[in-house]
Every structure is written in structure tokens, then in C-alpha cells.
Coordinates of N, CA and C and ligand atoms in Angstrom, one line a residue:
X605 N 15.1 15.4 -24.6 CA 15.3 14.5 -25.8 C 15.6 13.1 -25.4
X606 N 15.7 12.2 -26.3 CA 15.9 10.5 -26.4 C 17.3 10.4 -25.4
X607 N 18.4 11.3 -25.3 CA 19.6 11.2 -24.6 C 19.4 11.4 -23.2
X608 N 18.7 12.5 -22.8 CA 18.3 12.9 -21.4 C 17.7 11.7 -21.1
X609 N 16.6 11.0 -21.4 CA 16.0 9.8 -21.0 C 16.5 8.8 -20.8
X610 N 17.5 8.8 -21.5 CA 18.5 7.4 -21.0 C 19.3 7.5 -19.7
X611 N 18.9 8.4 -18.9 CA 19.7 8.4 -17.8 C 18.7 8.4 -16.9
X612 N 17.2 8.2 -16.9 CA 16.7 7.9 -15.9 C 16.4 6.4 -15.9
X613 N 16.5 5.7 -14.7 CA 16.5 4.7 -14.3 C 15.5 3.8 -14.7
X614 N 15.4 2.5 -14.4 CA 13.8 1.9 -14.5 C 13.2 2.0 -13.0
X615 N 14.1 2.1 -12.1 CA 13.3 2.7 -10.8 C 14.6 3.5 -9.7
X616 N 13.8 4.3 -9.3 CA 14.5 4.0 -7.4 C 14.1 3.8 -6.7
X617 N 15.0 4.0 -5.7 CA 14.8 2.9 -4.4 C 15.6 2.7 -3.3
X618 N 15.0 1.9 -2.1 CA 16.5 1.5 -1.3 C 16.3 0.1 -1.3
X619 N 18.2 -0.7 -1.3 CA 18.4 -1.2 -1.5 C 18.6 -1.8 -0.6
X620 N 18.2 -3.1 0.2 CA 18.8 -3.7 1.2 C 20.4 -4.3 1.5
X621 N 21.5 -4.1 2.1 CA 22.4 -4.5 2.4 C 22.5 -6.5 2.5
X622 N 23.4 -6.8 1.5 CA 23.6 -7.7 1.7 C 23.2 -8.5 3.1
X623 N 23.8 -8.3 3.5 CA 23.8 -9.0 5.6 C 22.4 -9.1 5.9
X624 N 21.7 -8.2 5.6 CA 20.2 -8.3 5.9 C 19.4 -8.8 5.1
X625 N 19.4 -8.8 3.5 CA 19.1 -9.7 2.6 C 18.9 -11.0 3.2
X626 N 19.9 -11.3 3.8 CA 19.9 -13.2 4.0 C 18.7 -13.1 5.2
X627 N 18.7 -12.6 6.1 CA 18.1 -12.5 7.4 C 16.6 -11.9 6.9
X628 N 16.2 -11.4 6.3 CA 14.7 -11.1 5.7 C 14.5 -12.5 5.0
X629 N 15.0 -13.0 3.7 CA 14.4 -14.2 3.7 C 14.5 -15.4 4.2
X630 N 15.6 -15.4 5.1 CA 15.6 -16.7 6.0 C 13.9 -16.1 6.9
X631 N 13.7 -15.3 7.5 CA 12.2 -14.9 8.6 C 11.3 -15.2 7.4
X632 N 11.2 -14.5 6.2 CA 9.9 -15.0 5.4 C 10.0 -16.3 5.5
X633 N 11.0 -17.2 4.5 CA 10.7 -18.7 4.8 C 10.2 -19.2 6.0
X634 N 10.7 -18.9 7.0 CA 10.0 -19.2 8.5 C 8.6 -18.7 8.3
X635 N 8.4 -17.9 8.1 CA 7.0 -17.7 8.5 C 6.2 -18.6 7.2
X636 N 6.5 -18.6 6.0 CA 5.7 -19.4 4.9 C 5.9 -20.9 6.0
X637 N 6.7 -21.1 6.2 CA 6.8 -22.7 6.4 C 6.0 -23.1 7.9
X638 N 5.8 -21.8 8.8 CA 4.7 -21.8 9.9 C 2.9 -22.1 9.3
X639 N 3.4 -20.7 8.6 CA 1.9 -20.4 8.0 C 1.1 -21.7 7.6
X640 N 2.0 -22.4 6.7 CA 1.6 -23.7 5.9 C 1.1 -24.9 6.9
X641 N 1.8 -24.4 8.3 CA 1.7 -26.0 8.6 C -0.4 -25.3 9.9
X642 N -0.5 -24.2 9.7 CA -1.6 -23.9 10.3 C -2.8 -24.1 10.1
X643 N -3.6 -24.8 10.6 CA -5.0 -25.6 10.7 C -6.0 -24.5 9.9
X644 N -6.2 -23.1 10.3 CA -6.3 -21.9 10.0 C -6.3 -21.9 8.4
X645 N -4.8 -22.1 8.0 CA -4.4 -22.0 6.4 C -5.2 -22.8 5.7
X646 N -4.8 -24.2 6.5 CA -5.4 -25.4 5.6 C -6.8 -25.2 5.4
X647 N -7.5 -24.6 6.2 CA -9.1 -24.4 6.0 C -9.3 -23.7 4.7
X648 N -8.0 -22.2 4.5 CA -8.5 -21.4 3.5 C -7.7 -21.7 2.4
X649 N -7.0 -23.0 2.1 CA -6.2 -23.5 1.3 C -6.9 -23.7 -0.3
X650 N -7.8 -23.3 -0.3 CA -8.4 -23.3 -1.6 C -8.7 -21.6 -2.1
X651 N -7.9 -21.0 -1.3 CA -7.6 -20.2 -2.0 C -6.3 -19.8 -2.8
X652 N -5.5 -20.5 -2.3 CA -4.5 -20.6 -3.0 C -4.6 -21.7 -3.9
X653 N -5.0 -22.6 -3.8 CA -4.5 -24.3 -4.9 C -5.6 -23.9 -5.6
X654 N -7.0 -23.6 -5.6 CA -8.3 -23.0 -6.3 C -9.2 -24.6 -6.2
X655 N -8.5 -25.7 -5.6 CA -9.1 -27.2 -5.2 C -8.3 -27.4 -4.1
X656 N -10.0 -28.1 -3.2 CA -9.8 -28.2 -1.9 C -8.9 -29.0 -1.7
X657 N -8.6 -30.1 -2.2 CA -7.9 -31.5 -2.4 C -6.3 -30.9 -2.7
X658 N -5.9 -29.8 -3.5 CA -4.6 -29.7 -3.9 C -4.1 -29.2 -2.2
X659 N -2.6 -29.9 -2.1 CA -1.6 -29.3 -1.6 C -1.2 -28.1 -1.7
X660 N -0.8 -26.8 -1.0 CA 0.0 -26.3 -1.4 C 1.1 -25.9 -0.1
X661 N 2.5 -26.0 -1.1 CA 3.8 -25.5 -0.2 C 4.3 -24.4 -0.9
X662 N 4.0 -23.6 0.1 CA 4.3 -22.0 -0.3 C 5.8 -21.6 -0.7
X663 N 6.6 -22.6 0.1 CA 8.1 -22.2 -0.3 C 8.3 -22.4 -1.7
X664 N 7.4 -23.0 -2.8 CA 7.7 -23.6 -3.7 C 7.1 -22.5 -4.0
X665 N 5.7 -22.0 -4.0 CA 4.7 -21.6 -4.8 C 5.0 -20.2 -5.1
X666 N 5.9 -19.9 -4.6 CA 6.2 -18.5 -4.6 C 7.7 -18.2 -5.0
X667 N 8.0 -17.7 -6.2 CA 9.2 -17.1 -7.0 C 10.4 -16.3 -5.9
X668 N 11.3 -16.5 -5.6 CA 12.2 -15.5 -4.9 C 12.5 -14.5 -5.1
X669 N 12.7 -13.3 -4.9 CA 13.1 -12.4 -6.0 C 15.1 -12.2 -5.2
X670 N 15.3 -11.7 -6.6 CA 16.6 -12.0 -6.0 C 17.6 -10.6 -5.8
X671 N 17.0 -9.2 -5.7 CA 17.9 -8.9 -5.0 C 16.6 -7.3 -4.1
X672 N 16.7 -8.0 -3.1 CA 15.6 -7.2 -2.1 C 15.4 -5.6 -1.9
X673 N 14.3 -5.1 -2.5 CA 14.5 -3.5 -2.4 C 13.5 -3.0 -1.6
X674 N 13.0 -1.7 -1.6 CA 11.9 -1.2 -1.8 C 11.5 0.1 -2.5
X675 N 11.4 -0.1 -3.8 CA 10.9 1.2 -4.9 C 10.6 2.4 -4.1
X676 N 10.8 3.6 -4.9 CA 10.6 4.8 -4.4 C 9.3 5.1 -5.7
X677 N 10.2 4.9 -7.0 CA 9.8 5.4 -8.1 C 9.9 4.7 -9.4
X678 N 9.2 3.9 -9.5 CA 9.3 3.2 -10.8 C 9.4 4.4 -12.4
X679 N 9.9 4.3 -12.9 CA 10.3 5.4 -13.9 C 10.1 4.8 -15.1
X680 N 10.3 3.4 -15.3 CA 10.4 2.8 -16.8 C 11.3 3.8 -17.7
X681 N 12.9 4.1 -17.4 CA 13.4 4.8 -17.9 C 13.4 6.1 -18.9
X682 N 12.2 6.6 -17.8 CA 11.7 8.2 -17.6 C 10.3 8.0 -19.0
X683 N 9.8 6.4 -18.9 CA 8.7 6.7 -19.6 C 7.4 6.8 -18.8
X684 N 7.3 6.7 -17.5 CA 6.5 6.5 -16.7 C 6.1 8.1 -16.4
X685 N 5.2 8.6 -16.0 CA 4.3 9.8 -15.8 C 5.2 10.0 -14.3
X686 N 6.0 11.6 -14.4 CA 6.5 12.0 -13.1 C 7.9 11.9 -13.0
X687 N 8.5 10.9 -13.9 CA 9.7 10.2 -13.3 C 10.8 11.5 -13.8
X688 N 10.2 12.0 -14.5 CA 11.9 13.0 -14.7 C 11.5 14.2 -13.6
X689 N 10.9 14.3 -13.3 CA 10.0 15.4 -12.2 C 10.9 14.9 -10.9
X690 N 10.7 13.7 -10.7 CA 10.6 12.8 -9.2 C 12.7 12.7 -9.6
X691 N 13.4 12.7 -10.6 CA 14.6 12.5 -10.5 C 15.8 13.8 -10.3
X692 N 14.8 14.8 -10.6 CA 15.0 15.8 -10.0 C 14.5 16.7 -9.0
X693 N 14.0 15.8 -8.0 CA 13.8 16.5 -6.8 C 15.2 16.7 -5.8
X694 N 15.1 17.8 -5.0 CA 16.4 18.2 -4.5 C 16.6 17.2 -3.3
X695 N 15.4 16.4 -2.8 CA 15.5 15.4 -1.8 C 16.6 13.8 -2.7
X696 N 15.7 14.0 -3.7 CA 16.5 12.2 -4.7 C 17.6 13.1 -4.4
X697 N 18.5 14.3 -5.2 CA 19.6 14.2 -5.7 C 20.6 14.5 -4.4
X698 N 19.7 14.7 -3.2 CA 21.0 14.8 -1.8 C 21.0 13.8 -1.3
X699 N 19.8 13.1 -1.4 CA 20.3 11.7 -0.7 C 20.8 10.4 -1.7
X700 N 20.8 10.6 -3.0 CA 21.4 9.4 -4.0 C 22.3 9.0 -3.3
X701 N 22.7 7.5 -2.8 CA 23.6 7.4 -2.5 C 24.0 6.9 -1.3
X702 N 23.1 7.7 -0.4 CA 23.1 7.7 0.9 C 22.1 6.2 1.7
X703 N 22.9 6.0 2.7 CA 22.4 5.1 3.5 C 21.2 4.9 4.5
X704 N 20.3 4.5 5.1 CA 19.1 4.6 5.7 C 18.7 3.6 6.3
X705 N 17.6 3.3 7.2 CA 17.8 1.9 8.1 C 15.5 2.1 7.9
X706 N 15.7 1.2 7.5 CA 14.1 0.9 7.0 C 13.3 0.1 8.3
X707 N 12.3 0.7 8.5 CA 11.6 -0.6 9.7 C 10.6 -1.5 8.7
X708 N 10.9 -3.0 8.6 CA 10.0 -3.4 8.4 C 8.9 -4.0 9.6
X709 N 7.7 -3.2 9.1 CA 6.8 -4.2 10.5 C 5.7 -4.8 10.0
X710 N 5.8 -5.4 9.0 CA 5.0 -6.4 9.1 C 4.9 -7.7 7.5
X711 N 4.7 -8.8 7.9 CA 5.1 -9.9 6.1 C 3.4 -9.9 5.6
X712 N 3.0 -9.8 4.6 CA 2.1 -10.3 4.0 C 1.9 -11.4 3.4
X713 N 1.2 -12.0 2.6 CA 0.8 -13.0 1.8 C -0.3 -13.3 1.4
X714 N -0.6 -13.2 -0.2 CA -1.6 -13.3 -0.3 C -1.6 -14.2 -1.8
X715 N -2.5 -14.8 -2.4 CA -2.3 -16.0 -3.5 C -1.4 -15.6 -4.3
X716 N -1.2 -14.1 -5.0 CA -0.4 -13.7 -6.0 C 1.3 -13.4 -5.3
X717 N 1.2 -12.6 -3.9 CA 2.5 -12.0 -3.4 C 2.8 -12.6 -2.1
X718 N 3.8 -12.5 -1.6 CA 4.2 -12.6 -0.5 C 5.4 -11.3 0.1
X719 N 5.3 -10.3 0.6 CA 6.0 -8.8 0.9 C 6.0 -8.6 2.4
X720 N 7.0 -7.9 2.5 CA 6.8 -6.9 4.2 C 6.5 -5.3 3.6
X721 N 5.7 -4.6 4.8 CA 5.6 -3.7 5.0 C 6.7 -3.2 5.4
X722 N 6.9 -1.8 4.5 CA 7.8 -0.8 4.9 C 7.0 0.1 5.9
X723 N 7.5 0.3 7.0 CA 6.8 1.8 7.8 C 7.8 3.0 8.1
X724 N 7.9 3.7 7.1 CA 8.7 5.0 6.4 C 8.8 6.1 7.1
X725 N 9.8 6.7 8.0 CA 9.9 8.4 8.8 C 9.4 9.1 7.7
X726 N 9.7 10.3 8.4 CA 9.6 11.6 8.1 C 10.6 11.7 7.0
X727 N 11.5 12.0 7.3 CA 12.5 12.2 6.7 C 12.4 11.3 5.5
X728 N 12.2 9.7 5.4 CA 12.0 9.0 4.3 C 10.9 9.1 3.1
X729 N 10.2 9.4 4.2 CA 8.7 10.4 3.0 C 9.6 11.3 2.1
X730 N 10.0 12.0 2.3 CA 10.7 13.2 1.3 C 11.3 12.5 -0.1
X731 N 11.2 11.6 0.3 CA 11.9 10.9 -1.4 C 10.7 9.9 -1.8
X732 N 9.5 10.1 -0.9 CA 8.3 8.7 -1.2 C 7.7 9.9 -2.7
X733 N 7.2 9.6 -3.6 CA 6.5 10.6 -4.8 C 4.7 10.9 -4.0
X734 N 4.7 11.9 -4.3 CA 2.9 12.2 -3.9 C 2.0 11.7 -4.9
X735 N 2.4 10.7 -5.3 CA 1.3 10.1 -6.3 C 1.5 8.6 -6.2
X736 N 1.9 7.9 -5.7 CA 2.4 6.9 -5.9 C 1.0 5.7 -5.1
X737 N 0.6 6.5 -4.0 CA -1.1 5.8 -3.6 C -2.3 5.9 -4.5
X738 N -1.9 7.0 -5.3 CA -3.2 7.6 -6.0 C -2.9 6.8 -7.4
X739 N -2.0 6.3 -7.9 CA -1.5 5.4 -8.9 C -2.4 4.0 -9.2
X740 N -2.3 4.1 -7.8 CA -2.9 2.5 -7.4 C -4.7 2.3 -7.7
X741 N -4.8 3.3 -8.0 CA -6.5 3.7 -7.5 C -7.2 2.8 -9.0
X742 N -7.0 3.0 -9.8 CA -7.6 1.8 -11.3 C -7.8 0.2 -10.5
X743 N -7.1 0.0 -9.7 CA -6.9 -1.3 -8.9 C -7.5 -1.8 -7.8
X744 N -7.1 -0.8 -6.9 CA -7.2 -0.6 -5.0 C -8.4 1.0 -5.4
X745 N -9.4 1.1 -5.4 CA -10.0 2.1 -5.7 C -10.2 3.1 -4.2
X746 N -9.7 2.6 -3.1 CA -9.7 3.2 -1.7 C -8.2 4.1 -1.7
X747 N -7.3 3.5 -2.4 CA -5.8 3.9 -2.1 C -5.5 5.2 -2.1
X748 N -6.1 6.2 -2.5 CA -5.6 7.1 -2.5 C -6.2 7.6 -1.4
X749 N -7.4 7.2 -0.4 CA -7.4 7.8 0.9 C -6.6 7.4 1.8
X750 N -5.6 6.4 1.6 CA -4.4 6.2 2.5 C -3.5 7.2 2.7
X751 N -3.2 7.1 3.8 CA -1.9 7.9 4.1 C -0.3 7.8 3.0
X752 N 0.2 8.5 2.9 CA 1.2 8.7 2.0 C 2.5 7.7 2.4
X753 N 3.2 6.9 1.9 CA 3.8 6.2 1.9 C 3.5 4.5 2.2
X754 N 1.9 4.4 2.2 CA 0.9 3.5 2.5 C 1.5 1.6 1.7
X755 N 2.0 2.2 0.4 CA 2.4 1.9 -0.6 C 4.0 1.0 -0.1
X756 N 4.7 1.5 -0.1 CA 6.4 1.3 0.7 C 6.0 -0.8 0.9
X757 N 6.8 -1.4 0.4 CA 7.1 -2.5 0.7 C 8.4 -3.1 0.0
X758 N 9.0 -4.1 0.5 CA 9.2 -5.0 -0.4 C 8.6 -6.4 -0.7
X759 N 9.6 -6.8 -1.7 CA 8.5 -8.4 -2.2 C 9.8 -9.3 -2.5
X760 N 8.8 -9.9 -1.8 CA 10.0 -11.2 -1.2 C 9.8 -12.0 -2.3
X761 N 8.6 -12.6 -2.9 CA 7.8 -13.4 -3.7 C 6.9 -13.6 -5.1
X762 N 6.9 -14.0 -5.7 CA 5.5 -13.9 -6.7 C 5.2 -15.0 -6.9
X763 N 4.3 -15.3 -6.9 CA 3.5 -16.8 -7.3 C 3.7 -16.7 -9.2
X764 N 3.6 -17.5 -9.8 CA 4.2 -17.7 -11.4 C 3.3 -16.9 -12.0
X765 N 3.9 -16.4 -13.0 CA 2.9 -15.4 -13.9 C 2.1 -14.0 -13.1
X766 N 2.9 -13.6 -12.0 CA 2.5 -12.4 -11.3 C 3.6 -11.8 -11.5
X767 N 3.7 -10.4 -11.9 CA 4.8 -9.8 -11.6 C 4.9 -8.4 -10.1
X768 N 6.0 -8.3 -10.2 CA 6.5 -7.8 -8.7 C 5.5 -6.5 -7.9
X769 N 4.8 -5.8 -9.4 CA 4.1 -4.7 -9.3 C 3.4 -4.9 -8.2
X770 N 3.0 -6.4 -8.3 CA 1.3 -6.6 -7.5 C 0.8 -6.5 -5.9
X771 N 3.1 -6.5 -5.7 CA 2.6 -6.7 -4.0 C 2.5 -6.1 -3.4
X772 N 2.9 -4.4 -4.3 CA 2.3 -3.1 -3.7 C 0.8 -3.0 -3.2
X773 N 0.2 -3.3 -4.5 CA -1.3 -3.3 -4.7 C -1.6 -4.4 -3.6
X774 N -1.4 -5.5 -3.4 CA -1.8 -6.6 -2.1 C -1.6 -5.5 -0.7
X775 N -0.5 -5.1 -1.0 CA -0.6 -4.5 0.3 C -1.5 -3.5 0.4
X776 N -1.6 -2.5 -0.5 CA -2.9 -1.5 -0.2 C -4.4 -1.9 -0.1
X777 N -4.7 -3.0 -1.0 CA -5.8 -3.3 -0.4 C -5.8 -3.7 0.8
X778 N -4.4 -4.8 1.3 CA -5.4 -5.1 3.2 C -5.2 -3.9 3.7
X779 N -4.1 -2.6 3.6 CA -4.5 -1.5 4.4 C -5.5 -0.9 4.3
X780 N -6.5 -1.0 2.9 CA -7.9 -0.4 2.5 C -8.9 -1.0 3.4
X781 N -8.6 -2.4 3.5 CA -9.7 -3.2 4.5 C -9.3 -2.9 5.7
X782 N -8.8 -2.7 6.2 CA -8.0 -2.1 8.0 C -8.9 -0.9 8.3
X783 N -9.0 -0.1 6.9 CA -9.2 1.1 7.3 C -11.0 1.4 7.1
X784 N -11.4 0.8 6.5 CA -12.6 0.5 6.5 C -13.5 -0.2 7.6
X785 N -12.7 -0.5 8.9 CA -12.6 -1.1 9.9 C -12.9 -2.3 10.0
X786 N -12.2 -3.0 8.6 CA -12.7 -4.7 9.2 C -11.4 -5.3 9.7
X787 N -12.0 -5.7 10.8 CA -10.3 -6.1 11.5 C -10.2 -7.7 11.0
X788 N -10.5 -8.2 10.9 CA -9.7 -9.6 10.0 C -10.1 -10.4 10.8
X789 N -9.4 -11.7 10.8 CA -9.3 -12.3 11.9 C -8.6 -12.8 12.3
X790 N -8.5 -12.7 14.3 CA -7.2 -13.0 14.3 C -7.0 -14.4 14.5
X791 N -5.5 -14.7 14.1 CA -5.6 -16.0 14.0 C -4.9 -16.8 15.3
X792 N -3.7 -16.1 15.0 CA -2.6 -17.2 16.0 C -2.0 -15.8 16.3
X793 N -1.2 -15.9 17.8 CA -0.3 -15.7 18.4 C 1.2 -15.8 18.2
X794 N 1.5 -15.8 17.1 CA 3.1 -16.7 16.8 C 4.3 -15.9 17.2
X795 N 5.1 -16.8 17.3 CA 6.6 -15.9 17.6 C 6.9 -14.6 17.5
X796 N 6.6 -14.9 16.0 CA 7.0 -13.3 15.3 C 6.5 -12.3 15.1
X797 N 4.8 -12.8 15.7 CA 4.0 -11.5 15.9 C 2.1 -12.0 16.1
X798 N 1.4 -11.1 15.6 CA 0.0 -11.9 15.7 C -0.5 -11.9 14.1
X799 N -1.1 -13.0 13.9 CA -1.2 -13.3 12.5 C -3.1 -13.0 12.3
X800 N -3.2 -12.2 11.2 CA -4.5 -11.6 10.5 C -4.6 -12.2 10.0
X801 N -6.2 -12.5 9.7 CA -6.7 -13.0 8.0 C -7.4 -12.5 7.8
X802 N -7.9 -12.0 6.2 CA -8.3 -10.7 6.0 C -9.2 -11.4 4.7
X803 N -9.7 -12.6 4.6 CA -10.3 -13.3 3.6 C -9.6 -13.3 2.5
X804 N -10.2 -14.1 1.4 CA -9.9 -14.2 0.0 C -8.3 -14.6 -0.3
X805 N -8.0 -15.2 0.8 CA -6.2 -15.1 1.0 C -5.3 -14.2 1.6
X806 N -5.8 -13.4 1.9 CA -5.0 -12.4 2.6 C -4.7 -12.5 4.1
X807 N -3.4 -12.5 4.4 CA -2.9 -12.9 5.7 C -1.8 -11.8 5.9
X808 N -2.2 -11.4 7.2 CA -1.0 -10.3 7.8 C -0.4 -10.9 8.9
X809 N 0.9 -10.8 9.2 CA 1.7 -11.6 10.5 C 2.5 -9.6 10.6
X810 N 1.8 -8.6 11.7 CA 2.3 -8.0 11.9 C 3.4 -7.9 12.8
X811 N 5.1 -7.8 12.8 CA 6.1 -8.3 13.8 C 6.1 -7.8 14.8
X812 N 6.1 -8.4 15.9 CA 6.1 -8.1 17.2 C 7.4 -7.3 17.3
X813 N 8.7 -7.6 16.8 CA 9.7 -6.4 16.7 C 9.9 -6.4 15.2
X814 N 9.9 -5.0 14.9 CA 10.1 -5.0 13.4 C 11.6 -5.6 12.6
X815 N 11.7 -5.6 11.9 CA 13.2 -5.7 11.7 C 13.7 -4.4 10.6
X816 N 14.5 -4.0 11.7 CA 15.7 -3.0 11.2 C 16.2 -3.2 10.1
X817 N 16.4 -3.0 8.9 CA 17.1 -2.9 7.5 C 18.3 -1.8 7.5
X818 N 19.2 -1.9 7.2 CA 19.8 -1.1 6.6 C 19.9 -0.8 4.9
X819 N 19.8 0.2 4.6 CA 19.8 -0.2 2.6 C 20.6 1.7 2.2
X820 N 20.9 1.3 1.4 CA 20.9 2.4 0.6 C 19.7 3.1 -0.6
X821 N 19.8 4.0 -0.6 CA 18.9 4.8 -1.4 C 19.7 5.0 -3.3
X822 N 19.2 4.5 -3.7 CA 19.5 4.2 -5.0 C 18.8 4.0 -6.2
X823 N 19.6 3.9 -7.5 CA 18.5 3.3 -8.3 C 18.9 1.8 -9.3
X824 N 17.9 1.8 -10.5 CA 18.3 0.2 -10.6 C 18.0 0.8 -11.8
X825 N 19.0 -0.1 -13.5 CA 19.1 0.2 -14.9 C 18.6 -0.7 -15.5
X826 N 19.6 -2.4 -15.3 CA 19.2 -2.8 -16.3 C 18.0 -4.0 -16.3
Ligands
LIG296 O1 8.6 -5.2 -6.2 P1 8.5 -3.9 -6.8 O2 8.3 -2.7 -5.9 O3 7.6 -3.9 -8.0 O4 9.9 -3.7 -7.6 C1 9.7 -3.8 -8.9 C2 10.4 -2.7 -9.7 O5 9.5 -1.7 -9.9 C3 11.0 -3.2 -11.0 O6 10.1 -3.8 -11.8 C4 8.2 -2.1 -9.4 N1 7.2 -1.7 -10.4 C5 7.0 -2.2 -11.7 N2 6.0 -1.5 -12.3 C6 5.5 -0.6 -11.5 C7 4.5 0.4 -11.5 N3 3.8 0.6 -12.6 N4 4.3 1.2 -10.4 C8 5.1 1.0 -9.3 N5 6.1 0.1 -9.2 C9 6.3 -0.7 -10.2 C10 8.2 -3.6 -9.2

């Protein structure tokens, strides 16, 4: 009934720890404010401004989001297909709560998102939902031949009038193009790792060391 529903969440998820929070978007800003200044970019700069002539500065162009996760299960407070299923799985209700250390390995960006890949254990799969690639498929029509947890990011960004959903889907299609074997191209060698371009705006800077997260496993209400 209407009462039971009110206790399911609008998602879960893990939650990045403050201390790390600062340190993921201080590395994204670094890498937007690299990305921008690269000969590379400025060639494909019309895909972001949609005119060759416009400027763009990414730090601007892209929304912050303000408090850093990475979804398990979006639920839309248990209106979403699964979510009272997925809230009572015996994995959600032993680890609610519980702490976990996330590898991010790699930032994306692409005109609508800017996100890192999550790359998820074993153990962290158990709380990932078995449908959650196959969801994607109306959109990313390859996604559900991805490997399960394919999906796993967070989102650092949205460009205006995108919402947060999208940077899931950015990220499954460049893993749909990976897997289809088009390797991109590479661009630069940078600090932080080697940087792809994967056309149409799509840019991958996979980290040469991932960055460790700590977060908790939780959910979010209001
Ligand atoms: O950045 P995200 O993963 O994308 O975190 C937010 C969070 O739930 C709260 O909005 C994600 N989200 C929203 N709608 C969906 C959806 N239909 N499927 C999967 N994730 C979603 C959003």
C-alpha cells in the first residue's frame, strides 16, 4: 500500500565521503581546464558550442552537482519498476550502511555530461540490480550486451537543461563503441592518464591510477 512506499527511497547508492568529495572535483576541474586548453578539443569545439566561432569553458558549461554519489538503484520512491524487489534484497539490507572504497578509473565528457567511471568488485556487484544495463537499451540499444555493472558512475556535471540520468547513458554508449572495437582516438598522453576521443564529443581520459573513494552504501529521500 501508499504507506509501505513511502519508505522506499528515490535512490540508492554509495555515497562519497566528504574528504574525497573535494579531491574528485578538484582532478575533474583539472582535467576540464587541461582538456579546454588542447589543440585536439579546439578542433572538435563545435561540438560542444554547435558554432565554430563560439568559445567554450567547460568549467562554466557544466552544472556541479553537489553532493557526489554513485546510484545503485533509482526507485523514484518505489515507483520505478524493481525498486521494492531491489530494497529487499538480502545484499541492500546487510550492507545499508556499510562502508566501501570505489575505484574510480576513468573521467568522461561528453556535450551533455561530464562523470567518472566506477569499476565495481565482486562483492560490489551484489548490490548492482540485473537490469539496470538492460534499462538503458530505449537509448544505448548495445547496453544490455555489456557486462553488468557497465552502468556504475558518478557525475560530476550537466551541461543546462540535462539532467543527471544522462551520464549513465554517455557512459554506456562510449563502452558500446569500445566494444564494438572502435578504439577512438588517441589523443594526448597527460598526467592523469591517456586521453580518447570517441567522436561526436565524446572524450575518455582513462586514469593512469585510479582514485580510491571511500563512500558509504546508502540511500537518498528528499
Ligand atoms: O547522477 P545519477 O546517477 O543520475 O544520480 C541521479 C539520481 O538518480 C537522482 O536523480 C539517477 N537517476 C535518475 N533517474 C534515473 C533512471 N531513470 N535510471 C537510473 N538512474 C536515474 C540520477
Amino acid at each position: 500500500g501508499p504507506l509501505e512506499e513511502m519508505h522506499i527511497p528515490l535512490f540508492f547508492g554509495w555515497f562519497l565521503h566528504s574528504s574525497v568529495q573535494h579531491k574528485v572535483k578538484c582532478t575533474s576541474m583539472d582535467f576540464l581546464k587541461t582538456l579546454d586548453t588542447l589543440e585536439a578539443f579546439k578542433k572538435h569545439m563545435v561540438d560542444f558550442a554547435g558554432k565554430v566561432e563560439k568559445e567554450v569553458d567547460l568549467e562554466q558549461y557544466f552544472k556541479a552537482q553537489p553532493k557526489l554519489h554513485c546510484t545503485t538503484k533509482f526507485c523514484d520512491y518505489g515507483k520505478a519498476e524493481g525498486s521494492k524487489e531491489y530494497a529487499q534484497k538480502p545484499a541492500v539490507k546487510e550492507f545499508y550502511g556499510s562502508t566501501f572504497e570505489l575505484s574510480l578509473s576513468a573521467l568522461f565528457v561528453t556535450p551533455r555530461t561530464v562523470g567518472a567511471r566506477v569499476s565495481l568488485t565482486e562483492e560490489q556487484l551484489l548490490l548492482w540490480p540485473d537490469d539496470a544495463e538492460k534499462e538503458a537499451e530505449p537509448t544505448v540499444p548495445a547496453a544490455a550486451s555489456l557486462p553488468l555493472g557497465s552502468r556504475a558512475h558518478v557525475t560530476l556535471g550537466c551541461a543546462e537543461g540535462i539532467e543527471p540520468v544522462q551520464t549513465g547513458l554517455d557512459l554506456l554508449e562510449i563502452l558500446a563503441l569500445q566494444k564494438e572495437g572502435q578504439k577512438g582516438e588517441l589523443v594526448e598522453e597527460m598526467e592523469l592518464g591517456s586521453l580518447t576521443y570517441y567522436g561526436e564529443g565524446r572524450w575518455l581520459l582513462a586514469l593512469r591510477e585510479p582514485i580510491c573513494a571511500p563512500v558509504c552504501f546508502s540511500s537518498h529521500y528528499s
